[in-house]
Amino acid sequence: MFDKILIANRGEIACRIAATARRLGIRTVAVYSEADAGARHVQACDEAVCIGGPEPKASYLRADAILQAAQQTGAQAIHPGYGFLSENAEFAAACTQAGLAFIGPPAQAIASMGSKSAAKALMATANVPLVPGYYGERQEPEFLQEQARAIGYPVLIKASAGGGGKGMRIVETDAAFADALASCQREAASSFGNPLVLVERYLQKPRHIEIQVFADTQGQCVYLFERDCSVQRRFQKVVEEAPAPGMTPERRAAMGEAAVAAAQAVGYVGAGTVEFIAEPDGRFYFMEMNTRLQVEHPVTEAITGQDLVEWQLRVAAGEPLPLRQDQLHIHGHAIEARIYAENPDKDFLPSIGHLDVLRWPAHVSFQTGPVRVDGGVREDDTITPYYDPMIAKLIVHGKDREEARQRMRHALAAVRATGLHTNIAFLGRLMGDPDFAAARLDTGLIPREHERLFPAAAAAPDGALALACAALLGRPGQPASGQVMQSQAAQFPAAQHPAATPAGSQAQAPTLAASPWLATDGWRVGGVYARTLPLQDTQGERLIHARRTGTDWFLAIDGGEFRAFSWQADHRHPGQLRVRLGGHEVRGEVYQKALRLDVFAAGQRTTLAWNDPIALATGQADAAGGGLTAPMPGKILSVAVAPGDTVKQGQPLVVMEAMKMEHTIEAPHDGVVQEVFYAVGDQVQEGVTLIGLEAAD
């Protein structure tokens, strides 16, 4: 076994590899970019080497810098993780030439499977079933369009060298083919350095089922059963589970044997995943082989009880596979949900920013348990535009699928993440969706269930508003809630207060003076204290009127009747509040950053803006005017309009590239272009005005 390995990756997967290495007594070396100097994976390893600037091409894609770091630190092997250089045959070969073990398949196997077109040609010779399509080298647009017509619409254009949904488009009509092809090729070239695409028949209601395979240097190869990855958005996996619902033993064996045949056809060694697309009638077709460990490998670990990273290390060190095929068995059911910094309501656009709060339910990390969290970022970290916006993977294991599904629902409801948009609430709705619950799975589930999964924004419930008011009234210097309940300010130091004290202020210690003039509990001559708290939710301003008479509080919402109101904080669990409004009790948590309050109650997150008159009076109004703004940091790829042009609502105006994917920005309404502020090639920040657009009369 190795004494020291270098982990040529970042984030969650680097932390995952380091955890197993530590358990096995193997020292680890991290590499990091300038943007990742304080990242979690750097602290998870025994040593760390900076290899370049924030952009991947200046750091994590620099094979020379990584090899130099390995040699300088005395590492014996390099684990590439997934993404970056993990499926780069030249990098694997360079490791071998440098005398370093590559913890992955041989370079030739990577090369054989690295091109989807070449891999499918190879699979045809191995009698692995293929989807009808064109997988050749010719890339002239006119020729590819002829192939699409011969195949029959709808067709799928897919980057030959890629994965992760990048460089992929469904084309419904012949008229839309040319633009879709050009976009795919640009995205493929940007993400993978290779514009080559393939065209194949787009299957209706398919399932995405993949088989985990493992091979050693002694010629043994096994499959560790299947994972269902059908639930996807933008061609990227969102939820994975194992085993696949409804899988028969006969079909499992057929798919497993086909996957082993695919691996053996290229002389495979190590961990790999053979991905199939399956039709409702049970027919399945080879889609691609990922020559690395998959993001979703924890669900396979959960149902088999095996550590796949340990298997990788042992195989790379020349050891035989730990188990034979007949020694592998399925235990229970596992589901993984990928938690992303993204906005589901804006077509899952990545959300860049600061993680003000990140809290998890009780869990284990990087090992199998009822609830497992594999993460690479922490509270107070920043999600940057340079890398994938995944925050963590939440994995649950149960005795059957229903227990796992319910466990996932409860675990998601217990996650606390604020500061940016996340898909947590969306994942919770997905777990409760009737089709998902009944395992009616296919790759079109999310768009098909759009109405249920993307409900219209609702007004904040009274319970959430009451919790927010309790947090604001319990701030230092505000009146306490009297003898019935205790004030938050009396229980939490300022540094731990969930509704954070504004910068520069200090919590005041409770005074013991007898004089009422020195009291800070809201005492008033006449015994009455009244205040209006203007809060903003998705529906507009909500006026909350708070009134205290003696020691009793009352609350009226939006001009309604006053109801008895009291609250209590739990000093043992900062952030938790219990309020009672008109006889109804609500428990939850409130986290405040500046004028934003995030309220968690009844399994839901409600974000409110506090229209504090004093703070707003000292602020500055947005002078940008009407226009089209950048939804995230990125690069301008194309601008379709010029000043003076008339545009219609929904018309594409700008194409941006962010996180290696293209995003089309459309006109929000009819209007006339007043000014175009940026040109093709410009880098822009989130929120800047791209186009001045005057609304049509």
mmCIF file with all atom_site columns, N, CA, C and O in Angstrom, residues 27 43 52 59 66 73 176 186 191 205 297 308 336 379 416 499 586 596 612-613 622 639 644:
data_model
loop_
_atom_site.group_PDB
_atom_site.id
_atom_site.type_symbol
_atom_site.label_atom_id
_atom_site.label_alt_id
_atom_site.label_comp_id
_atom_site.label_asym_id
_atom_site.label_entity_id
_atom_site.label_seq_id
_atom_site.pdbx_PDB_ins_code
_atom_site.Cartn_x
_atom_site.Cartn_y
_atom_site.Cartn_z
_atom_site.occupancy
_atom_site.B_iso_or_equiv
_atom_site.pdbx_formal_charge
_atom_site.auth_seq_id
_atom_site.auth_comp_id
_atom_site.auth_asym_id
_atom_site.auth_atom_id
_atom_site.pdbx_PDB_model_num
ATOM 1  N N  . ARG A 1 27  ? -0.631  9.124  4.161   1.00 0.00 ? 27  ARG A N  1
ATOM 2  C CA . ARG A 1 27  ? -0.515  10.576 4.199   1.00 0.00 ? 27  ARG A CA 1
ATOM 3  C C  . ARG A 1 27  ? -0.999  11.181 2.879   1.00 0.00 ? 27  ARG A C  1
ATOM 4  O O  . ARG A 1 27  ? -0.890  10.538 1.827   1.00 0.00 ? 27  ARG A O  1
ATOM 5  N N  . GLN A 1 43  ? -7.253  21.892 4.376   1.00 0.00 ? 43  GLN A N  1
ATOM 6  C CA . GLN A 1 43  ? -7.088  21.559 5.787   1.00 0.00 ? 43  GLN A CA 1
ATOM 7  C C  . GLN A 1 43  ? -7.262  20.070 6.051   1.00 0.00 ? 43  GLN A C  1
ATOM 8  O O  . GLN A 1 43  ? -6.780  19.553 7.064   1.00 0.00 ? 43  GLN A O  1
ATOM 9  N N  . GLY A 1 52  ? -1.527  27.480 -8.701  1.00 0.00 ? 52  GLY A N  1
ATOM 10 C CA . GLY A 1 52  ? -1.874  28.491 -9.695  1.00 0.00 ? 52  GLY A CA 1
ATOM 11 C C  . GLY A 1 52  ? -3.078  29.327 -9.352  1.00 0.00 ? 52  GLY A C  1
ATOM 12 O O  . GLY A 1 52  ? -3.587  29.305 -8.227  1.00 0.00 ? 52  GLY A O  1
ATOM 13 N N  . SER A 1 59  ? -4.781  26.166 -12.812 1.00 0.00 ? 59  SER A N  1
ATOM 14 C CA . SER A 1 59  ? -4.468  25.426 -11.589 1.00 0.00 ? 59  SER A CA 1
ATOM 15 C C  . SER A 1 59  ? -4.828  23.943 -11.724 1.00 0.00 ? 59  SER A C  1
ATOM 16 O O  . SER A 1 59  ? -3.966  23.129 -12.060 1.00 0.00 ? 59  SER A O  1
ATOM 17 N N  . ILE A 1 66  ? 0.831   19.853 -11.186 1.00 0.00 ? 66  ILE A N  1
ATOM 18 C CA . ILE A 1 66  ? 0.414   18.761 -10.294 1.00 0.00 ? 66  ILE A CA 1
ATOM 19 C C  . ILE A 1 66  ? 1.509   17.706 -10.192 1.00 0.00 ? 66  ILE A C  1
ATOM 20 O O  . ILE A 1 66  ? 1.840   17.221 -9.092  1.00 0.00 ? 66  ILE A O  1
ATOM 21 N N  . THR A 1 73  ? 6.846   16.646 -3.058  1.00 0.00 ? 73  THR A N  1
ATOM 22 C CA . THR A 1 73  ? 6.377   16.199 -1.740  1.00 0.00 ? 73  THR A CA 1
ATOM 23 C C  . THR A 1 73  ? 6.617   14.718 -1.487  1.00 0.00 ? 73  THR A C  1
ATOM 24 O O  . THR A 1 73  ? 6.312   14.219 -0.401  1.00 0.00 ? 73  THR A O  1
ATOM 25 N N  . ALA A 1 176 ? -34.446 24.109 -36.016 1.00 0.00 ? 176 ALA A N  1
ATOM 26 C CA . ALA A 1 176 ? -33.708 24.489 -34.803 1.00 0.00 ? 176 ALA A CA 1
ATOM 27 C C  . ALA A 1 176 ? -32.341 23.828 -34.721 1.00 0.00 ? 176 ALA A C  1
ATOM 28 O O  . ALA A 1 176 ? -31.572 24.109 -33.801 1.00 0.00 ? 176 ALA A O  1
ATOM 29 N N  . ARG A 1 186 ? -19.734 25.113 -29.179 1.00 0.00 ? 186 ARG A N  1
ATOM 30 C CA . ARG A 1 186 ? -19.049 26.139 -28.386 1.00 0.00 ? 186 ARG A CA 1
ATOM 31 C C  . ARG A 1 186 ? -18.881 25.686 -26.940 1.00 0.00 ? 186 ARG A C  1
ATOM 32 O O  . ARG A 1 186 ? -17.818 25.813 -26.342 1.00 0.00 ? 186 ARG A O  1
ATOM 33 N N  . SER A 1 191 ? -15.700 23.636 -22.372 1.00 0.00 ? 191 SER A N  1
ATOM 34 C CA . SER A 1 191 ? -15.657 22.770 -21.202 1.00 0.00 ? 191 SER A CA 1
ATOM 35 C C  . SER A 1 191 ? -14.621 21.666 -21.297 1.00 0.00 ? 191 SER A C  1
ATOM 36 O O  . SER A 1 191 ? -14.013 21.288 -20.303 1.00 0.00 ? 191 SER A O  1
ATOM 37 N N  . LYS A 1 205 ? -39.333 9.140  -22.583 1.00 0.00 ? 205 LYS A N  1
ATOM 38 C CA . LYS A 1 205 ? -39.492 8.600  -21.238 1.00 0.00 ? 205 LYS A CA 1
ATOM 39 C C  . LYS A 1 205 ? -38.426 7.550  -20.893 1.00 0.00 ? 205 LYS A C  1
ATOM 40 O O  . LYS A 1 205 ? -38.744 6.457  -20.429 1.00 0.00 ? 205 LYS A O  1
ATOM 41 N N  . HIS A 1 297 ? -21.241 7.744  -6.018  1.00 0.00 ? 297 HIS A N  1
ATOM 42 C CA . HIS A 1 297 ? -20.761 6.461  -5.500  1.00 0.00 ? 297 HIS A CA 1
ATOM 43 C C  . HIS A 1 297 ? -21.221 6.152  -4.070  1.00 0.00 ? 297 HIS A C  1
ATOM 44 O O  . HIS A 1 297 ? -21.278 4.976  -3.695  1.00 0.00 ? 297 HIS A O  1
ATOM 45 N N  . LEU A 1 308 ? -15.503 2.348  -1.675  1.00 0.00 ? 308 LEU A N  1
ATOM 46 C CA . LEU A 1 308 ? -14.993 2.276  -3.043  1.00 0.00 ? 308 LEU A CA 1
ATOM 47 C C  . LEU A 1 308 ? -13.668 3.005  -3.219  1.00 0.00 ? 308 LEU A C  1
ATOM 48 O O  . LEU A 1 308 ? -12.874 2.641  -4.088  1.00 0.00 ? 308 LEU A O  1
ATOM 49 N N  . GLU A 1 336 ? -29.322 9.625  -2.790  1.00 0.00 ? 336 GLU A N  1
ATOM 50 C CA . GLU A 1 336 ? -28.423 10.773 -2.668  1.00 0.00 ? 336 GLU A CA 1
ATOM 51 C C  . GLU A 1 336 ? -29.056 11.987 -3.333  1.00 0.00 ? 336 GLU A C  1
ATOM 52 O O  . GLU A 1 336 ? -29.579 11.894 -4.442  1.00 0.00 ? 336 GLU A O  1
ATOM 53 N N  . GLU A 1 379 ? -19.701 26.599 6.539   1.00 0.00 ? 379 GLU A N  1
ATOM 54 C CA . GLU A 1 379 ? -20.316 27.884 6.848   1.00 0.00 ? 379 GLU A CA 1
ATOM 55 C C  . GLU A 1 379 ? -19.260 28.979 6.781   1.00 0.00 ? 379 GLU A C  1
ATOM 56 O O  . GLU A 1 379 ? -18.129 28.798 7.229   1.00 0.00 ? 379 GLU A O  1
ATOM 57 N N  . ARG A 1 416 ? -29.962 23.877 7.188   1.00 0.00 ? 416 ARG A N  1
ATOM 58 C CA . ARG A 1 416 ? -30.054 25.338 7.265   1.00 0.00 ? 416 ARG A CA 1
ATOM 59 C C  . ARG A 1 416 ? -28.951 25.938 6.406   1.00 0.00 ? 416 ARG A C  1
ATOM 60 O O  . ARG A 1 416 ? -27.764 25.762 6.699   1.00 0.00 ? 416 ARG A O  1
ATOM 61 N N  . ALA A 1 499 ? -30.067 36.135 15.209  1.00 0.00 ? 499 ALA A N  1
ATOM 62 C CA . ALA A 1 499 ? -30.407 37.368 14.505  1.00 0.00 ? 499 ALA A CA 1
ATOM 63 C C  . ALA A 1 499 ? -29.267 38.328 14.788  1.00 0.00 ? 499 ALA A C  1
ATOM 64 O O  . ALA A 1 499 ? -29.271 39.079 15.745  1.00 0.00 ? 499 ALA A O  1
ATOM 65 N N  . VAL A 1 586 ? -45.660 28.028 17.327  1.00 0.00 ? 586 VAL A N  1
ATOM 66 C CA . VAL A 1 586 ? -44.796 27.741 16.185  1.00 0.00 ? 586 VAL A CA 1
ATOM 67 C C  . VAL A 1 586 ? -43.360 27.689 16.680  1.00 0.00 ? 586 VAL A C  1
ATOM 68 O O  . VAL A 1 586 ? -42.929 28.548 17.452  1.00 0.00 ? 586 VAL A O  1
ATOM 69 N N  . ARG A 1 596 ? -31.819 41.209 5.927   1.00 0.00 ? 596 ARG A N  1
ATOM 70 C CA . ARG A 1 596 ? -32.450 39.971 5.466   1.00 0.00 ? 596 ARG A CA 1
ATOM 71 C C  . ARG A 1 596 ? -32.624 39.022 6.636   1.00 0.00 ? 596 ARG A C  1
ATOM 72 O O  . ARG A 1 596 ? -31.708 38.807 7.421   1.00 0.00 ? 596 ARG A O  1
ATOM 73 N N  . ASP A 1 612 ? -36.244 48.409 7.545   1.00 0.00 ? 612 ASP A N  1
ATOM 74 C CA . ASP A 1 612 ? -35.901 49.239 8.694   1.00 0.00 ? 612 ASP A CA 1
ATOM 75 C C  . ASP A 1 612 ? -35.794 50.703 8.241   1.00 0.00 ? 612 ASP A C  1
ATOM 76 O O  . ASP A 1 612 ? -34.914 51.039 7.445   1.00 0.00 ? 612 ASP A O  1
ATOM 77 N N  . PRO A 1 613 ? -36.657 51.576 8.718   1.00 0.00 ? 613 PRO A N  1
ATOM 78 C CA . PRO A 1 613 ? -36.654 52.966 8.233   1.00 0.00 ? 613 PRO A CA 1
ATOM 79 C C  . PRO A 1 613 ? -35.315 53.663 8.440   1.00 0.00 ? 613 PRO A C  1
ATOM 80 O O  . PRO A 1 613 ? -34.876 54.442 7.603   1.00 0.00 ? 613 PRO A O  1
ATOM 81 N N  . ASP A 1 622 ? -31.092 52.511 -5.812  1.00 0.00 ? 622 ASP A N  1
ATOM 82 C CA . ASP A 1 622 ? -30.475 51.952 -7.015  1.00 0.00 ? 622 ASP A CA 1
ATOM 83 C C  . ASP A 1 622 ? -30.716 52.906 -8.177  1.00 0.00 ? 622 ASP A C  1
ATOM 84 O O  . ASP A 1 622 ? -31.843 53.196 -8.543  1.00 0.00 ? 622 ASP A O  1
ATOM 85 N N  . VAL A 1 639 ? -24.281 39.049 -28.370 1.00 0.00 ? 639 VAL A N  1
ATOM 86 C CA . VAL A 1 639 ? -25.303 40.066 -28.131 1.00 0.00 ? 639 VAL A CA 1
ATOM 87 C C  . VAL A 1 639 ? -26.115 40.175 -29.415 1.00 0.00 ? 639 VAL A C  1
ATOM 88 O O  . VAL A 1 639 ? -25.561 40.431 -30.486 1.00 0.00 ? 639 VAL A O  1
ATOM 89 N N  . GLY A 1 644 ? -31.742 50.996 -30.270 1.00 0.00 ? 644 GLY A N  1
ATOM 90 C CA . GLY A 1 644 ? -32.804 51.330 -31.203 1.00 0.00 ? 644 GLY A CA 1
ATOM 91 C C  . GLY A 1 644 ? -33.645 50.152 -31.636 1.00 0.00 ? 644 GLY A C  1
ATOM 92 O O  . GLY A 1 644 ? -34.739 50.334 -32.190 1.00 0.00 ? 644 GLY A O  1
#
